[in-house]
Amino acid sequence: MATHDIRRTFKRPNISDQQKRRELSLLRQQQGRRDAQRQARFLASTVLSFSKHNPEPLSELESTQVESETETSLHEESEPVPNEELDVRQASKLKGHEARRWFARQLLLPEWMIDIPEGLNHDWYVFARPAGKRCLVVSSNGSTVSRLRNGSSLHHFPSALPNGARTRDVSGSAQSYCILDCIFHEPDQVYYVIDMICWRGYSLYDCTAEFRFFWLNSKLSETGACEPPSLYHKYRFSQVPIFNCDQSGLQMAYTGVVPYIKDGLLFYNKHAHYQAGNTPLTLVWKDENCSQYVIDTDSKGQIPHQQQVVLELQDDGKLSTSDDPPVVFGSLDEEFIQKSGLHSGNLLRFAISDGGLSFVDGKLEKADIHYLGKVNRARAFADSYSKVMFQYTVRHSPLRIDDLLAAINSLGNQKSETCDVEMIG
């Protein structure tokens, strides 16, 4: 598609407050500081020690199901059980559902793009997301461990990351650990690094995405981690090509050739810190040209006739999403709850019926849903509101690549378009 084409500015009925929450998230990170160094040390120690106290992994089937079901739909919640204040010994002893919930909230999880961010062309990066298993990779004390969002171990291996293998020429102190946010791509057995949380003991939690990507681009290649596998380096690591989200950058991320299977596009706000849990400052978007799976499928891999959603049953019978605060989609009466053997905290699957969803001033007013049953026990959280809405709009009025390009064009890109693509990493 030529860059000089005239495109319509995208306008969507008001169905979310995503832009307002983006502004509030940026404001909160400016006002509140945390002990990022302590948080990084705690996460690294817990990931490494977890297997000593919790040897029961999920079965392969359950691991696959939770990987697909919880994709970008998890969110931090205020629960009386696992949270970031647990010390290493407590967190490493968590098992089953509690362990999955704790690990699920340690990763930055993008919301689904249901409206186009302001300043998309100058405040955001974009890159093609590799298809695969999202995981934390920690190197420390001569070993490297990767863990899925559900807490189960993916690999335990030597690597060329700092302190990632027991070699004679290992440099740095025992505290010189690293934490990377990766996607393991099965076809070529490569860890694609999409973010850097900690490098040689230096925490990057409170650094902007702009700085984190700069360090990722400059530091990773210095270690030999991007080299082919060897005796002390079992899996290769690789960066993904990251672009400024102008017209040419978006085009390259969308249509450019990459060495991995694409699973949508990821958008990162340049000023955003690494925030565990769902954040509107990182967004995922998909269509049929850049992802094999756009519309959710059922357990048989088929697209159901009616959209399905997973909601959490509350004490008062209300059915809510995983957001904070949660969005209520309806309620169950006490008689039905008792008759069905349901309890507060259960994750339940519903189908959106012909009545669909109704909105008033950008907020959900009514949802026509009917009960299908409980979800797999490996599932940690209900769907987020942004996931439900993305799936709903994909079926009715999808946000298309032309809409994104038109928005960039209307944001001032007309001044001096160039065919050069500025690649960040």
PDB file of C-alpha atoms in Angstrom, residues 208-334:
ATOM      1  CA  THR A 208      11.236   3.779  30.117  1.00  0.00           C
ATOM      2  CA  ALA A 209      10.669   1.380  27.238  1.00  0.00           C
ATOM      3  CA  GLU A 210      12.867   3.664  25.161  1.00  0.00           C
ATOM      4  CA  PHE A 211      15.808   3.049  27.524  1.00  0.00           C
ATOM      5  CA  ARG A 212      15.062  -0.665  28.029  1.00  0.00           C
ATOM      6  CA  PHE A 213      15.051  -1.298  24.282  1.00  0.00           C
ATOM      7  CA  PHE A 214      18.287   0.688  23.894  1.00  0.00           C
ATOM      8  CA  TRP A 215      19.990  -1.459  26.521  1.00  0.00           C
ATOM      9  CA  LEU A 216      18.541  -4.643  25.067  1.00  0.00           C
ATOM     10  CA  ASN A 217      19.897  -3.711  21.659  1.00  0.00           C
ATOM     11  CA  SER A 218      23.369  -2.838  22.969  1.00  0.00           C
ATOM     12  CA  LYS A 219      23.908  -5.357  25.790  1.00  0.00           C
ATOM     13  CA  LEU A 220      22.524  -8.670  24.569  1.00  0.00           C
ATOM     14  CA  SER A 221      24.825  -8.962  21.561  1.00  0.00           C
ATOM     15  CA  GLU A 222      27.877  -8.313  23.755  1.00  0.00           C
ATOM     16  CA  THR A 223      27.426 -11.585  25.656  1.00  0.00           C
ATOM     17  CA  GLY A 224      27.411 -14.129  22.849  1.00  0.00           C
ATOM     18  CA  ALA A 225      23.831 -15.075  23.735  1.00  0.00           C
ATOM     19  CA  CYS A 226      22.828 -14.459  20.117  1.00  0.00           C
ATOM     20  CA  GLU A 227      25.395 -16.990  18.863  1.00  0.00           C
ATOM     21  CA  PRO A 228      24.422 -20.534  17.746  1.00  0.00           C
ATOM     22  CA  PRO A 229      24.044 -23.180  20.489  1.00  0.00           C
ATOM     23  CA  SER A 230      27.181 -24.729  21.996  1.00  0.00           C
ATOM     24  CA  LEU A 231      28.289 -26.744  25.045  1.00  0.00           C
ATOM     25  CA  TYR A 232      27.742 -23.861  27.468  1.00  0.00           C
ATOM     26  CA  HIS A 233      24.954 -22.230  25.502  1.00  0.00           C
ATOM     27  CA  LYS A 234      22.043 -24.584  24.786  1.00  0.00           C
ATOM     28  CA  TYR A 235      19.537 -22.145  23.242  1.00  0.00           C
ATOM     29  CA  ARG A 236      20.126 -19.120  21.063  1.00  0.00           C
ATOM     30  CA  PHE A 237      18.647 -15.761  22.035  1.00  0.00           C
ATOM     31  CA  SER A 238      17.588 -13.182  19.492  1.00  0.00           C
ATOM     32  CA  GLN A 239      16.147  -9.691  19.401  1.00  0.00           C
ATOM     33  CA  VAL A 240      13.072  -8.715  17.449  1.00  0.00           C
ATOM     34  CA  PRO A 241      13.171  -5.800  14.994  1.00  0.00           C
ATOM     35  CA  ILE A 242      11.538  -2.824  16.745  1.00  0.00           C
ATOM     36  CA  PHE A 243      10.326   0.233  14.839  1.00  0.00           C
ATOM     37  CA  ASN A 244       9.062   3.707  15.556  1.00  0.00           C
ATOM     38  CA  CYS A 245       5.326   3.545  14.922  1.00  0.00           C
ATOM     39  CA  ASP A 246       5.226   5.950  12.017  1.00  0.00           C
ATOM     40  CA  GLN A 247       3.779   4.951   8.646  1.00  0.00           C
ATOM     41  CA  SER A 248       6.892   3.217   7.361  1.00  0.00           C
ATOM     42  CA  GLY A 249       7.626   1.547  10.698  1.00  0.00           C
ATOM     43  CA  LEU A 250       4.103   0.152  11.013  1.00  0.00           C
ATOM     44  CA  GLN A 251       4.247  -1.092   7.423  1.00  0.00           C
ATOM     45  CA  MET A 252       7.538  -2.873   8.083  1.00  0.00           C
ATOM     46  CA  ALA A 253       6.298  -4.505  11.296  1.00  0.00           C
ATOM     47  CA  TYR A 254       3.114  -5.611   9.521  1.00  0.00           C
ATOM     48  CA  THR A 255       4.502  -6.836   6.192  1.00  0.00           C
ATOM     49  CA  GLY A 256       8.257  -7.179   6.772  1.00  0.00           C
ATOM     50  CA  VAL A 257       9.953 -10.587   6.687  1.00  0.00           C
ATOM     51  CA  VAL A 258      11.063 -11.953  10.077  1.00  0.00           C
ATOM     52  CA  PRO A 259      12.708 -15.290  10.982  1.00  0.00           C
ATOM     53  CA  TYR A 260       9.763 -16.352  13.146  1.00  0.00           C
ATOM     54  CA  ILE A 261       6.041 -16.988  12.805  1.00  0.00           C
ATOM     55  CA  LYS A 262       4.127 -13.780  13.518  1.00  0.00           C
ATOM     56  CA  ASP A 263       1.332 -13.641  16.066  1.00  0.00           C
ATOM     57  CA  GLY A 264       0.050 -10.089  15.779  1.00  0.00           C
ATOM     58  CA  LEU A 265       1.713  -6.750  16.514  1.00  0.00           C
ATOM     59  CA  LEU A 266       2.839  -5.350  19.869  1.00  0.00           C
ATOM     60  CA  PHE A 267       2.767  -1.614  20.565  1.00  0.00           C
ATOM     61  CA  TYR A 268       4.869  -0.138  23.400  1.00  0.00           C
ATOM     62  CA  ASN A 269       4.531   3.389  24.737  1.00  0.00           C
ATOM     63  CA  LYS A 270       8.067   4.824  24.747  1.00  0.00           C
ATOM     64  CA  HIS A 271       7.636   6.460  28.159  1.00  0.00           C
ATOM     65  CA  ALA A 272       6.139   3.463  29.976  1.00  0.00           C
ATOM     66  CA  HIS A 273       7.954   1.614  32.766  1.00  0.00           C
ATOM     67  CA  TYR A 274       7.903  -2.171  33.099  1.00  0.00           C
ATOM     68  CA  GLN A 275       4.600  -2.662  34.911  1.00  0.00           C
ATOM     69  CA  ALA A 276       3.674  -6.182  35.992  1.00  0.00           C
ATOM     70  CA  GLY A 277       0.114  -7.129  35.115  1.00  0.00           C
ATOM     71  CA  ASN A 278      -2.167  -5.724  32.436  1.00  0.00           C
ATOM     72  CA  THR A 279      -1.266  -2.264  31.210  1.00  0.00           C
ATOM     73  CA  PRO A 280      -2.867   0.006  28.587  1.00  0.00           C
ATOM     74  CA  LEU A 281       0.643   1.338  27.822  1.00  0.00           C
ATOM     75  CA  THR A 282       1.406  -1.859  25.932  1.00  0.00           C
ATOM     76  CA  LEU A 283      -1.095  -3.115  23.371  1.00  0.00           C
ATOM     77  CA  VAL A 284      -1.575  -6.162  21.182  1.00  0.00           C
ATOM     78  CA  TRP A 285      -3.383  -6.095  17.844  1.00  0.00           C
ATOM     79  CA  LYS A 286      -4.073  -8.849  15.330  1.00  0.00           C
ATOM     80  CA  ASP A 287      -5.659  -9.510  11.982  1.00  0.00           C
ATOM     81  CA  GLU A 288      -5.712 -12.519   9.677  1.00  0.00           C
ATOM     82  CA  ASN A 289      -2.645 -11.299   7.762  1.00  0.00           C
ATOM     83  CA  CYS A 290      -0.273 -11.242  10.733  1.00  0.00           C
ATOM     84  CA  SER A 291      -1.676 -13.956  13.001  1.00  0.00           C
ATOM     85  CA  GLN A 292      -2.988 -17.457  12.566  1.00  0.00           C
ATOM     86  CA  TYR A 293      -5.331 -16.989  15.520  1.00  0.00           C
ATOM     87  CA  VAL A 294      -7.394 -13.802  15.533  1.00  0.00           C
ATOM     88  CA  ILE A 295     -10.777 -15.049  16.743  1.00  0.00           C
ATOM     89  CA  ASP A 296     -10.692 -17.316  19.801  1.00  0.00           C
ATOM     90  CA  THR A 297     -11.322 -20.999  19.151  1.00  0.00           C
ATOM     91  CA  ASP A 298     -12.883 -23.671  21.353  1.00  0.00           C
ATOM     92  CA  SER A 299     -11.161 -26.747  22.807  1.00  0.00           C
ATOM     93  CA  LYS A 300     -11.468 -28.466  19.402  1.00  0.00           C
ATOM     94  CA  GLY A 301      -9.774 -25.601  17.573  1.00  0.00           C
ATOM     95  CA  GLN A 302     -13.021 -24.461  15.964  1.00  0.00           C
ATOM     96  CA  ILE A 303     -14.415 -20.921  15.970  1.00  0.00           C
ATOM     97  CA  PRO A 304     -17.670 -21.049  17.958  1.00  0.00           C
ATOM     98  CA  HIS A 305     -20.788 -19.505  16.468  1.00  0.00           C
ATOM     99  CA  GLN A 306     -21.132 -17.247  19.498  1.00  0.00           C
ATOM    100  CA  GLN A 307     -18.277 -15.440  21.212  1.00  0.00           C
ATOM    101  CA  GLN A 308     -17.266 -17.017  24.506  1.00  0.00           C
ATOM    102  CA  VAL A 309     -15.998 -15.150  27.573  1.00  0.00           C
ATOM    103  CA  VAL A 310     -14.540 -16.273  30.902  1.00  0.00           C
ATOM    104  CA  LEU A 311     -15.788 -14.392  33.974  1.00  0.00           C
ATOM    105  CA  GLU A 312     -15.177 -14.742  37.708  1.00  0.00           C
ATOM    106  CA  LEU A 313     -18.016 -15.382  40.129  1.00  0.00           C
ATOM    107  CA  GLN A 314     -18.001 -12.907  43.033  1.00  0.00           C
ATOM    108  CA  ASP A 315     -19.412 -13.260  46.570  1.00  0.00           C
ATOM    109  CA  ASP A 316     -22.571 -11.373  45.629  1.00  0.00           C
ATOM    110  CA  GLY A 317     -23.177 -13.457  42.494  1.00  0.00           C
ATOM    111  CA  LYS A 318     -21.842 -10.850  40.088  1.00  0.00           C
ATOM    112  CA  LEU A 319     -19.803 -11.979  37.076  1.00  0.00           C
ATOM    113  CA  SER A 320     -16.743  -9.845  36.457  1.00  0.00           C
ATOM    114  CA  THR A 321     -13.593  -9.504  34.393  1.00  0.00           C
ATOM    115  CA  SER A 322     -10.042  -9.603  35.774  1.00  0.00           C
ATOM    116  CA  ASP A 323      -9.605  -5.833  35.564  1.00  0.00           C
ATOM    117  CA  ASP A 324      -8.964  -3.551  38.522  1.00  0.00           C
ATOM    118  CA  PRO A 325     -11.600  -2.347  39.081  1.00  0.00           C
ATOM    119  CA  PRO A 326     -13.474  -5.281  37.509  1.00  0.00           C
ATOM    120  CA  VAL A 327     -16.132  -4.812  34.848  1.00  0.00           C
ATOM    121  CA  VAL A 328     -19.421  -6.570  35.682  1.00  0.00           C
ATOM    122  CA  PHE A 329     -21.128  -8.451  32.838  1.00  0.00           C
ATOM    123  CA  GLY A 330     -24.084  -9.812  34.790  1.00  0.00           C
ATOM    124  CA  SER A 331     -24.976 -11.950  37.789  1.00  0.00           C
ATOM    125  CA  LEU A 332     -26.265 -15.370  38.818  1.00  0.00           C
ATOM    126  CA  ASP A 333     -29.034 -15.854  41.353  1.00  0.00           C
ATOM    127  CA  GLU A 334     -28.287 -17.708  44.571  1.00  0.00           C
TER     128      GLU A 334
END
